[in-house]
Short mmCIF file of C-alpha atoms in Angstrom, two decimals:
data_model
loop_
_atom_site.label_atom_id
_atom_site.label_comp_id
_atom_site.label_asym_id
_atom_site.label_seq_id
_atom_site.Cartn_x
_atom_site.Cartn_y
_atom_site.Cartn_z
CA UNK A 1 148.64 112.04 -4.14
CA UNK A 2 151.45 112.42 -2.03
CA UNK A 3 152.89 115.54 -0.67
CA UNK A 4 149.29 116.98 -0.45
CA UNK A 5 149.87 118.09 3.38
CA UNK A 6 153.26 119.71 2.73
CA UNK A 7 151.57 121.69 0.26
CA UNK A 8 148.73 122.53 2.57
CA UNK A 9 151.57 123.32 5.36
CA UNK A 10 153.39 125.52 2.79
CA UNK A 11 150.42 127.73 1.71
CA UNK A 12 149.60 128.06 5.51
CA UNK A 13 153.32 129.00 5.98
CA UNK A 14 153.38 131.57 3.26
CA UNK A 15 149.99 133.17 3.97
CA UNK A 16 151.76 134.14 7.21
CA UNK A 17 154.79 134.98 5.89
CA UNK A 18 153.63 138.03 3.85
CA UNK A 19 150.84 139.68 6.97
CA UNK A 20 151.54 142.35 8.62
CA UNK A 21 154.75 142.38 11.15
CA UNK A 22 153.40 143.17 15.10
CA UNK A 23 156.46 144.40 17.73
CA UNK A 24 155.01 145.10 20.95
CA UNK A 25 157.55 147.73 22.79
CA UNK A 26 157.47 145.74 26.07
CA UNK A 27 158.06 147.93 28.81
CA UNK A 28 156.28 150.99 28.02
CA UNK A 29 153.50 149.42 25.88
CA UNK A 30 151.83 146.92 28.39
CA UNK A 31 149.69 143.57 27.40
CA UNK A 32 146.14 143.12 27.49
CA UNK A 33 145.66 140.61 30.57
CA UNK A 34 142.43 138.15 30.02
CA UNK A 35 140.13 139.17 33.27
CA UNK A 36 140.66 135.61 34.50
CA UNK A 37 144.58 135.89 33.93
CA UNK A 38 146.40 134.57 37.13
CA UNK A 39 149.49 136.50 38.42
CA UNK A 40 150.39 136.85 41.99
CA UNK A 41 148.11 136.89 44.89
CA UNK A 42 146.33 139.79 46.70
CA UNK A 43 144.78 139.14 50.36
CA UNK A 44 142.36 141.37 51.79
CA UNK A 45 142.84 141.40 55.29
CA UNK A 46 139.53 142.28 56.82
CA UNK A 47 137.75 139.65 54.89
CA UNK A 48 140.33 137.17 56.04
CA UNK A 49 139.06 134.38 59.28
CA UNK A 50 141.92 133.16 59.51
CA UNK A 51 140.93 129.40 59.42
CA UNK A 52 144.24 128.10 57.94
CA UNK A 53 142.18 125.89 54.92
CA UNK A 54 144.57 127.77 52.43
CA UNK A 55 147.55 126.82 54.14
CA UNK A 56 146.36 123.20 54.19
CA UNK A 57 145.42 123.35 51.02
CA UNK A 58 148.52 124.33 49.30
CA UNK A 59 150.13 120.65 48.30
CA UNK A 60 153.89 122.67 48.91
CA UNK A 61 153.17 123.76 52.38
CA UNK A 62 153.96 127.40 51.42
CA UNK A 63 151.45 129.25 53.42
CA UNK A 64 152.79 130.01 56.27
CA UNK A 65 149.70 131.85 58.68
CA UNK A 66 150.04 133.64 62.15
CA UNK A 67 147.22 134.30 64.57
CA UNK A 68 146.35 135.10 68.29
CA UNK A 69 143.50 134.52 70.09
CA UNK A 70 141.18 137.65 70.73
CA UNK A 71 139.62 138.21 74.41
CA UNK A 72 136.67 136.61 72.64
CA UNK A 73 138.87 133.54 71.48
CA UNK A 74 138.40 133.99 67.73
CA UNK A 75 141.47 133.89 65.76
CA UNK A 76 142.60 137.28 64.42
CA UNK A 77 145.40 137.39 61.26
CA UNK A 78 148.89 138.80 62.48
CA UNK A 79 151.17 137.44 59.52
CA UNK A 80 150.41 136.23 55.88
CA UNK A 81 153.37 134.76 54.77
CA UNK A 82 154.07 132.82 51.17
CA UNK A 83 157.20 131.35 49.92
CA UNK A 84 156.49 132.22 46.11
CA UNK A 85 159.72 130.61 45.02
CA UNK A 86 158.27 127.23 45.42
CA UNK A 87 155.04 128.05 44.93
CA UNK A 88 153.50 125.86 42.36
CA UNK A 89 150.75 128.75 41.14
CA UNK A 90 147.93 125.63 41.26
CA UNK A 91 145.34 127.73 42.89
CA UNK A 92 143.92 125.55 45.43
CA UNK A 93 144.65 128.63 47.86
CA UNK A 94 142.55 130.51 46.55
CA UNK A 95 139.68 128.15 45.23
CA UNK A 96 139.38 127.08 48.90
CA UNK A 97 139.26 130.10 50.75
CA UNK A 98 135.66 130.20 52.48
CA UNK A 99 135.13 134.41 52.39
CA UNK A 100 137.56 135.00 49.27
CA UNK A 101 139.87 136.62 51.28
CA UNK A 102 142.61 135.26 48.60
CA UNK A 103 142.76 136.45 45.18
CA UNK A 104 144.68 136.67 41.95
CA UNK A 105 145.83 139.76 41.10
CA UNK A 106 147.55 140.82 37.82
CA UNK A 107 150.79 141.24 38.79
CA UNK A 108 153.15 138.90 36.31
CA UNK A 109 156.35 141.27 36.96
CA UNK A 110 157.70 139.27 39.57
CA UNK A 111 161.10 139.06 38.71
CA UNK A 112 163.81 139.84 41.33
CA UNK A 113 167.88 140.31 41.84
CA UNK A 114 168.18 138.93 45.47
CA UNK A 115 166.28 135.48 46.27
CA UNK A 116 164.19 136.70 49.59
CA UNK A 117 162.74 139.23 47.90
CA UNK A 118 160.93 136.39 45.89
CA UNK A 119 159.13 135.45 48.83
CA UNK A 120 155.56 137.18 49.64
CA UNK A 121 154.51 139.25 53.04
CA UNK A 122 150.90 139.44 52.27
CA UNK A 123 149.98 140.84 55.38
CA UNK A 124 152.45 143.70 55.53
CA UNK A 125 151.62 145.29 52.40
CA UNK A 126 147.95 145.90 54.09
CA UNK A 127 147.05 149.54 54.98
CA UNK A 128 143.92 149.86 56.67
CA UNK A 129 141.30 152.16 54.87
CA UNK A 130 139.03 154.61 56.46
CA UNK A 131 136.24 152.11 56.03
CA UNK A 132 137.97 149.39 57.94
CA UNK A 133 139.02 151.49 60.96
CA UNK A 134 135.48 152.63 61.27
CA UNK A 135 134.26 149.08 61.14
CA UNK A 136 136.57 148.18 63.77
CA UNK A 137 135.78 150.82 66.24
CA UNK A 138 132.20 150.25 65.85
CA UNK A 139 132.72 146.22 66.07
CA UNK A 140 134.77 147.29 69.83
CA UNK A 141 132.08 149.45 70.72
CA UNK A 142 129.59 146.92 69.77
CA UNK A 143 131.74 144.20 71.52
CA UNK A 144 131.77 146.65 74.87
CA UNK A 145 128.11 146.66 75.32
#
């Protein structure tokens, strides 16, 4: 018989027409983010070699890393940099990153007025903890000996 989908579609359509209306007040009621939900992107800083495989891995070149050579010669971080206006969000970054220094975070709110503000400083928002100054005097003193 014909017509039997549009009736199916209809009764569908009309089922959903008479539930229960939901209006989430945005701003001061908040979502419910999945765990695996992918925002922006946190860095921690002491877990962080900086090898460079995130910058290479990033297919628009928007990882821009700086690092200096110790008195040891290993590399040590000194900028994080990420141009998250033409970022592409793929996650390569952070999928390659050997100690999981890179992370999503669950930031989605990333809407700004001026155009450089866009851009991410990863290493400048990093404050060192009590627990990373400690590991870093002990790692001189241990260098030292």
């Amino acid at each position: 018989m014909f017509g039997q989908g549009l009736i199916k579609g209809l009764r569908i359509t009309m089922g959903h027409f008479f539930e229960k209306k939901v209006t989430r007040q945005y701003p001061e009621e908040r979502p419910v983010l999945a765990a695996r939900f992918k925002g922006s992107f946190d860095l921690d800083v002491p877990k962080c070699i900086a090898c460079g495989l995130c910058s290479n891995a990033c297919p628009n070149h928007v990882i821009k890393i700086e690092t200096v050579k110790d008195e040891n010669n290993k590399k040590k971080l000194t900028g994080y940099k990420m141009l998250a206006e033409q970022c592409l969000y793929c996650g390569f970054c952070v999928e390659v990153c050997p100690t999981k220094a890179l992370l999503w975070n669950h930031d989605y709110e990333r809407a700004t007025y001026f155009r450089d503000e866009v851009n991410l400083d990863l290493f400048s928002k990093y404050t060192p903890s009590q627990d990373d100054v400690r590991k870093a005097n002990k790692d001189e003193s241990a260098q030292a000996s």
